[in-house]
Amino acid sequence: MKNLVTIFFVLSFGLNALAQQTRDDINIPDILGYKTLKCDFHSHTVFSDGNVWPDLRVREAFRDGLDAIAITDHIEYRPHKDDLTKNHNRSVEIAKTKENQYDVIVIKGSEITRKMPPGHLNALFIKDSNPIDTADFMTAIKIAKEQGAFIQWNHPFWLKPVFPTKDGKPTWFPIHQELFDKHLLDGIEIVNEREYYPDVYKWCIENNITITGNSDIHDPVSYFFEQDKGDHRPVTLVFSKEKSEEGIKEALFAHRTAVFHHDSLFGKEEYLREIFNNSVKLIKDKAIANKGADLYFQVKNNSDVPMTFILEKDDDDFKFPARLLLPAQKTIVFSVRPKSKDIAGQKELKLNYFVKNFLTGPEKCLKVEFNVTTDLK
Ligand SMILES: [Zn+2]
Ligand SMILES: [Zn+2]
């Protein structure tokens, strides 16, 4: 009997060891007293047209460093419906069984799926998906709203080949205006899967609509995004008072979001500036050299967002690097060159750069300043 017990414990221990999983944290700092939560508000499972069982989404989210995901199976498009329950709540229920184990918040959502217009809209933070399965589109949106939903218009540029527009750009149809006017449109994806829509970003800025960027993943995440090559799914950054579903919901309605897509950040200047300030540090800001020689400085990036700096303009006496590349989690050394051998003594310099991949608007980059001291003997 003792041997059997020993075997049981050895086996259990063995199984636990197999259960170990590794998380790749996304290092983007907290800002302005808020937690910077990494979220994906659009994903599918076999309960609509996805190819994974719901609990895998939670394990993937843990591995990818996310704090929260929404499971948003289509209401109207369910290719496996003959093999699975017709209960629209089931995929989220299954995913929620892994919520505590991985400390990943699972948000209940549904994708209300119509031809364009109005297209596809996610109802997030709903309580019961089944009543949303109704023929009239406006009724479906209103039922979701009555449950406290945040309504996100997904991939506004989708179905472009079916609905070509005059200028080949995403179109804001009258029904979207109606939804917006009736406070039934809270957010829009400016990034979906691998696509970024600059025009949609512009709409959101002009109308103060919450921006999101999500994977809309159907396959296993690693089948679609080449994570071993540094690729990652798009992530919505939510600046939340706390790590909780309520905190995320409050932040979304208050427009406190940004988007991390590929190597770029999209969001309001106040958020991107704080992310920059809390990520980048001039670790050597004073340099001494002989007259006419180059002066060397060092800057460090503590975040997972690489940065490309483009010089705004040179100083009268010194030449600055036209372009600087500061990779994620690295330190670089850069030089400043006096324009003449006659320049001597101490001088405070301001180096003004645009962070090319920090987009505070579709055509606007964050402007930053490095202050250094030169001393030429
Ligand atoms: Zn869709
Ligand atoms: Zn979708």
Coordinates of C-alpha atoms and ligand atoms in Angstrom, one line a residue:
M1 CA 0.0 0.0 0.0
K2 CA 2.8 2.4 0.9
N3 CA 4.4 1.7 -2.4
L4 CA 1.1 2.5 -4.2
V5 CA 0.9 5.8 -2.3
T6 CA 4.5 6.6 -3.3
I7 CA 3.7 5.8 -6.9
F8 CA 0.6 8.0 -6.8
F9 CA 2.6 11.0 -5.4
V10 CA 5.4 10.4 -7.9
L11 CA 2.8 10.4 -10.7
S12 CA 1.0 13.5 -9.4
F13 CA 4.3 15.3 -9.1
G14 CA 5.2 14.2 -12.6
L15 CA 1.9 15.6 -14.0
N16 CA 2.4 18.9 -12.1
A17 CA 5.8 19.3 -13.5
L18 CA 4.4 18.8 -17.0
A19 CA 1.8 21.5 -16.4
Q20 CA 4.5 24.2 -16.1
Q21 CA 4.1 27.0 -18.6
T22 CA 6.1 30.1 -19.3
R23 CA 4.8 33.7 -19.7
D24 CA 6.4 36.2 -22.0
D25 CA 5.6 39.5 -20.2
I26 CA 5.0 42.6 -22.4
N27 CA 7.1 45.3 -20.7
I28 CA 5.3 48.6 -21.2
P29 CA 5.2 50.7 -18.0
D30 CA 2.3 51.8 -15.9
I31 CA 1.5 55.5 -16.4
L32 CA -0.3 58.3 -14.6
G33 CA -1.2 56.2 -11.6
Y34 CA -2.9 53.6 -13.8
K35 CA -2.0 50.0 -14.5
T36 CA -1.1 49.4 -18.2
L37 CA -3.1 46.2 -18.9
K38 CA -2.4 44.3 -22.1
C39 CA -5.7 43.1 -23.6
D40 CA -7.1 41.4 -26.7
F41 CA -10.8 42.2 -27.2
H42 CA -11.5 39.9 -30.2
S43 CA -11.0 36.1 -30.5
H44 CA -12.8 33.1 -31.8
T45 CA -13.2 29.4 -30.8
V46 CA -14.8 26.4 -32.4
F47 CA -18.1 27.7 -31.0
S48 CA -18.1 30.0 -34.1
D49 CA -15.6 29.8 -36.9
G50 CA -12.4 29.5 -34.8
N51 CA -10.2 26.4 -34.7
V52 CA -9.5 26.0 -31.0
W53 CA -11.3 24.9 -27.9
P54 CA -12.0 27.9 -25.7
D55 CA -9.7 27.2 -22.8
L56 CA -6.7 27.3 -25.1
R57 CA -7.3 31.0 -25.6
V58 CA -6.6 31.6 -21.9
R59 CA -3.4 29.6 -22.0
E60 CA -2.3 31.5 -25.1
A61 CA -3.1 34.8 -23.4
F62 CA -1.0 33.8 -20.4
R63 CA 1.9 32.8 -22.6
D64 CA 1.6 36.0 -24.6
G65 CA 1.7 38.2 -21.5
L66 CA -1.9 39.4 -21.6
D67 CA -4.0 40.5 -18.6
A68 CA -7.4 40.0 -20.3
I69 CA -9.0 38.6 -23.4
A70 CA -12.5 38.7 -24.7
I71 CA -14.0 35.6 -26.3
T72 CA -16.2 36.9 -29.0
D73 CA -17.7 34.1 -31.1
H74 CA -20.0 35.1 -33.9
I75 CA -23.7 35.0 -33.1
E76 CA -24.8 34.5 -36.7
Y77 CA -22.0 32.4 -38.2
R78 CA -21.5 29.0 -36.6
P79 CA -20.1 26.4 -39.0
H80 CA -19.9 23.8 -36.3
K81 CA -23.4 24.3 -34.9
D82 CA -24.5 20.7 -35.8
D83 CA -21.7 19.3 -33.5
L84 CA -21.9 21.8 -30.6
T85 CA -24.5 23.3 -28.3
K86 CA -26.6 26.2 -29.6
N87 CA -26.0 28.0 -26.3
H88 CA -24.0 31.1 -27.2
N89 CA -22.7 31.4 -23.7
R90 CA -20.9 28.1 -23.7
S91 CA -17.5 29.2 -25.1
V92 CA -17.0 31.8 -22.5
E93 CA -18.1 29.5 -19.7
I94 CA -15.4 27.0 -20.8
A95 CA -12.7 29.7 -21.0
K96 CA -13.7 31.1 -17.6
T97 CA -12.7 27.7 -16.0
K98 CA -9.1 28.7 -16.6
E99 CA -9.4 32.3 -15.5
N100 CA -8.0 31.7 -11.9
Q101 CA -5.3 29.3 -12.9
Y102 CA -3.7 31.7 -15.3
D103 CA -4.8 35.0 -13.7
V104 CA -6.1 36.1 -17.1
I105 CA -9.4 38.0 -17.1
V106 CA -11.9 36.4 -19.5
I107 CA -14.4 39.0 -20.8
K108 CA -17.7 37.8 -22.1
G109 CA -18.4 39.0 -25.6
S110 CA -20.3 38.2 -28.8
E111 CA -19.6 39.3 -32.4
I112 CA -22.9 40.6 -34.0
T113 CA -22.2 39.7 -37.6
R114 CA -23.9 41.4 -40.4
K115 CA -23.0 42.3 -44.0
M116 CA -21.5 45.8 -44.5
P117 CA -23.1 48.1 -43.5
P118 CA -23.1 47.9 -40.5
G119 CA -20.6 45.1 -40.6
H120 CA -19.3 43.3 -37.5
L121 CA -19.6 44.7 -34.0
N122 CA -18.4 43.1 -30.7
A123 CA -20.6 43.5 -27.7
L124 CA -18.2 43.3 -24.7
F125 CA -18.9 42.7 -21.0
I126 CA -22.3 41.3 -21.7
K127 CA -24.1 38.9 -19.3
D128 CA -26.1 36.7 -21.6
S129 CA -25.3 36.2 -25.3
N130 CA -28.4 34.2 -26.2
P131 CA -31.0 37.1 -26.3
I132 CA -28.6 38.9 -28.7
D133 CA -29.4 36.2 -31.3
T134 CA -32.2 38.2 -32.9
A135 CA -33.0 39.1 -36.5
D136 CA -33.1 42.9 -36.2
F137 CA -29.7 44.4 -36.0
M138 CA -30.7 47.5 -33.9
T139 CA -32.6 45.3 -31.5
A140 CA -29.5 43.1 -31.0
I141 CA -27.4 46.1 -30.2
K142 CA -30.0 47.5 -27.8
I143 CA -30.3 44.2 -26.0
A144 CA -26.5 44.2 -25.6
K145 CA -26.5 47.8 -24.4
E146 CA -29.2 47.0 -21.8
Q147 CA -26.7 44.5 -20.4
G148 CA -24.1 47.3 -20.1
A149 CA -22.2 46.4 -23.2
F150 CA -19.3 48.3 -24.7
I151 CA -19.9 48.2 -28.5
Q152 CA -16.8 47.9 -30.6
W153 CA -17.0 48.2 -34.4
N154 CA -14.6 45.5 -35.8
H155 CA -12.3 45.8 -38.8
P156 CA -14.2 48.7 -40.5
F157 CA -12.3 48.1 -43.7
W158 CA -13.3 44.5 -44.0
L159 CA -15.4 43.5 -47.1
K160 CA -13.9 46.3 -49.1
P161 CA -13.9 44.1 -52.2
V162 CA -17.6 43.6 -51.7
F163 CA -18.3 47.2 -50.9
P164 CA -15.8 49.1 -53.0
T165 CA -15.8 52.8 -52.1
K166 CA -15.0 55.7 -54.4
D167 CA -11.6 56.5 -52.8
G168 CA -10.8 53.0 -51.7
K169 CA -11.0 54.0 -48.0
P170 CA -13.0 52.7 -45.1
T171 CA -16.5 54.2 -45.1
W172 CA -18.5 55.6 -42.2
F173 CA -22.0 54.7 -43.4
P174 CA -25.2 56.4 -42.1
I175 CA -25.9 53.5 -39.8
H176 CA -22.6 54.1 -38.1
Q177 CA -23.6 57.7 -37.6
E178 CA -26.9 56.6 -36.2
L179 CA -25.2 54.2 -33.8
F180 CA -22.8 56.9 -32.7
D181 CA -25.6 59.5 -32.3
K182 CA -27.6 57.1 -30.2
H183 CA -24.5 56.3 -28.0
L184 CA -24.5 52.7 -29.3
L185 CA -21.0 52.9 -30.7
D186 CA -18.2 53.1 -28.1
G187 CA -15.0 51.9 -29.7
I188 CA -13.5 51.0 -33.1
E189 CA -10.6 48.7 -34.0
I190 CA -7.9 50.8 -35.6
V191 CA -5.9 47.6 -35.9
N192 CA -7.4 44.2 -36.7
E193 CA -5.2 41.1 -37.1
R194 CA -2.3 42.6 -39.2
E195 CA -4.2 45.6 -40.7
Y196 CA -3.9 49.2 -39.4
Y197 CA -6.5 51.7 -40.7
P198 CA -5.1 55.3 -40.5
D199 CA -8.5 56.8 -41.6
V200 CA -10.3 55.0 -38.8
Y201 CA -7.7 56.3 -36.3
K202 CA -8.6 59.8 -37.6
W203 CA -12.3 59.2 -37.1
C204 CA -11.6 58.1 -33.5
I205 CA -9.5 61.2 -32.7
E206 CA -12.1 63.5 -34.2
N207 CA -15.1 62.0 -32.4
N208 CA -13.3 60.9 -29.2
I209 CA -14.1 57.2 -29.8
T210 CA -12.1 54.6 -27.9
I211 CA -9.4 53.0 -30.0
T212 CA -8.6 49.3 -29.8
G213 CA -6.2 46.8 -31.6
N214 CA -7.1 43.1 -31.5
S215 CA -6.0 39.8 -33.0
D216 CA -9.4 38.5 -34.2
I217 CA -7.6 35.2 -33.9
H218 CA -9.3 32.1 -35.4
D219 CA -6.3 29.6 -35.4
P220 CA -4.0 28.9 -32.6
V221 CA -2.1 32.2 -32.1
S222 CA 1.3 30.7 -32.9
Y223 CA 0.0 29.4 -36.2
F224 CA -0.8 33.0 -37.3
F225 CA 1.8 35.2 -35.5
E226 CA 5.5 34.0 -35.9
Q227 CA 6.3 34.5 -32.2
D228 CA 9.7 32.8 -32.5
K229 CA 10.7 35.6 -34.9
G230 CA 9.6 38.4 -32.5
D231 CA 6.2 38.7 -34.1
H232 CA 3.2 39.4 -31.7
R233 CA -0.5 39.8 -31.9
P234 CA -1.9 43.3 -31.7
V235 CA -2.6 44.4 -28.2
T236 CA -4.9 47.0 -26.7
L237 CA -3.2 48.8 -23.8
V238 CA -5.8 49.7 -21.2
F239 CA -4.9 52.3 -18.5
S240 CA -6.9 50.9 -15.7
K241 CA -7.4 51.8 -12.0
E242 CA -7.0 48.1 -11.2
K243 CA -6.6 44.7 -12.8
S244 CA -10.2 43.7 -12.9
E245 CA -13.0 43.4 -15.4
E246 CA -14.7 46.4 -13.9
G247 CA -11.5 48.4 -14.1
I248 CA -11.0 47.6 -17.8
K249 CA -14.7 48.4 -18.6
E250 CA -14.4 51.8 -16.8
A251 CA -11.2 52.6 -18.7
L252 CA -12.7 51.6 -22.1
F253 CA -15.7 53.9 -21.6
A254 CA -13.3 56.7 -20.5
H255 CA -11.2 56.3 -23.7
R256 CA -8.1 55.4 -21.8
T257 CA -6.5 53.0 -24.3
A258 CA -3.6 52.8 -26.8
V259 CA -2.7 50.2 -29.3
F260 CA 0.6 48.2 -29.6
H261 CA 0.8 46.8 -33.2
H262 CA 3.9 45.4 -34.8
D263 CA 6.6 47.8 -33.6
S264 CA 4.3 50.8 -33.2
L265 CA 2.3 52.5 -30.5
F266 CA -0.9 54.4 -31.3
G267 CA -2.6 56.7 -28.8
K268 CA -3.2 60.1 -27.3
E269 CA 0.0 62.2 -26.7
E270 CA -0.5 62.2 -22.9
Y271 CA -0.3 58.4 -22.8
L272 CA 2.5 57.9 -25.3
R273 CA 4.6 60.6 -23.6
E274 CA 4.3 58.9 -20.2
I275 CA 5.1 55.5 -21.7
F276 CA 8.2 57.1 -23.3
N277 CA 9.2 59.0 -20.1
N278 CA 8.8 55.8 -18.0
S279 CA 10.7 53.6 -20.6
V280 CA 13.6 55.7 -21.8
K281 CA 16.5 57.0 -19.7
L282 CA 19.6 58.9 -20.7
I283 CA 22.1 57.0 -18.6
K284 CA 25.1 59.1 -19.8
D285 CA 24.2 62.7 -20.3
K286 CA 27.5 64.4 -19.8
A287 CA 30.6 64.0 -22.1
I288 CA 34.1 65.5 -22.1
A289 CA 36.3 65.5 -25.2
N290 CA 39.2 67.3 -26.8
K291 CA 38.2 70.3 -29.1
G292 CA 36.9 69.0 -32.4
A293 CA 36.3 65.5 -31.2
D294 CA 33.0 63.5 -31.0
L295 CA 31.2 63.4 -27.7
Y296 CA 29.5 60.2 -26.7
F297 CA 26.2 59.7 -24.7
Q298 CA 24.1 56.6 -23.8
V299 CA 20.4 56.1 -23.8
K300 CA 18.5 53.0 -22.5
N301 CA 15.1 51.6 -23.4
N302 CA 13.5 49.5 -20.6
S303 CA 10.4 48.7 -22.6
D304 CA 9.5 46.0 -25.2
V305 CA 8.8 48.7 -27.7
P306 CA 11.7 49.5 -30.1
M307 CA 12.0 53.2 -31.0
T308 CA 13.1 55.0 -34.1
F309 CA 14.1 58.6 -33.6
I310 CA 14.2 61.1 -36.5
L311 CA 16.0 64.4 -35.8
E312 CA 14.0 67.6 -36.0
K313 CA 17.0 69.9 -36.5
D314 CA 20.7 70.3 -35.7
D315 CA 22.2 72.8 -33.3
D316 CA 24.2 75.8 -34.7
D317 CA 27.5 74.4 -33.2
F318 CA 26.9 70.7 -33.1
K319 CA 25.8 68.0 -35.5
F320 CA 23.4 65.4 -34.1
P321 CA 22.6 61.9 -35.5
A322 CA 19.9 62.2 -38.2
R323 CA 18.3 58.9 -37.1
L324 CA 18.7 56.7 -34.0
L325 CA 17.4 53.2 -33.5
L326 CA 16.9 52.2 -29.9
P327 CA 15.9 48.5 -29.8
A328 CA 13.6 47.1 -27.0
Q329 CA 15.4 46.4 -23.8
K330 CA 18.8 47.8 -25.0
T331 CA 21.2 50.6 -24.5
I332 CA 22.8 52.5 -27.3
V333 CA 25.7 54.9 -27.5
F334 CA 25.4 57.9 -29.9
S335 CA 27.7 60.8 -30.7
V336 CA 27.4 64.5 -31.1
R337 CA 30.0 66.2 -33.3
P338 CA 31.2 69.8 -33.0
K339 CA 30.9 71.7 -36.3
S340 CA 34.2 73.5 -35.8
K341 CA 37.5 72.9 -33.8
D342 CA 37.1 76.4 -32.3
I343 CA 34.1 75.4 -30.1
A344 CA 35.2 75.0 -26.5
G345 CA 33.9 74.9 -23.0
Q346 CA 30.7 73.6 -21.5
K347 CA 27.4 73.7 -23.3
E348 CA 23.9 72.4 -22.6
L349 CA 22.3 70.9 -25.7
K350 CA 18.7 70.0 -26.5
L351 CA 18.3 67.2 -29.0
N352 CA 14.8 67.2 -30.4
Y353 CA 13.6 64.1 -32.1
F354 CA 10.4 62.6 -33.4
V355 CA 9.7 59.1 -32.3
K356 CA 8.6 57.8 -35.7
N357 CA 6.7 54.7 -34.3
F358 CA 4.8 56.5 -31.5
L359 CA 1.8 57.7 -33.5
T360 CA -0.3 60.3 -31.7
G361 CA -2.3 60.6 -34.9
P362 CA -2.3 59.1 -38.3
E363 CA 0.4 61.6 -39.5
K364 CA 1.7 62.8 -36.2
C365 CA 4.6 61.4 -34.1
L366 CA 5.5 62.0 -30.5
K367 CA 8.2 64.8 -30.2
V368 CA 10.8 64.2 -27.4
E369 CA 13.9 66.0 -26.1
F370 CA 17.2 64.8 -24.8
N371 CA 19.2 67.2 -22.7
V372 CA 22.9 66.6 -22.7
T373 CA 26.0 68.5 -21.5
T374 CA 29.1 68.8 -23.6
D375 CA 32.5 69.8 -22.4
L376 CA 35.2 70.5 -25.0
K377 CA 38.7 71.1 -23.5
Ligands
ZN1 ZN -15.6 40.0 -37.9
ZN2 ZN -14.1 38.2 -35.5

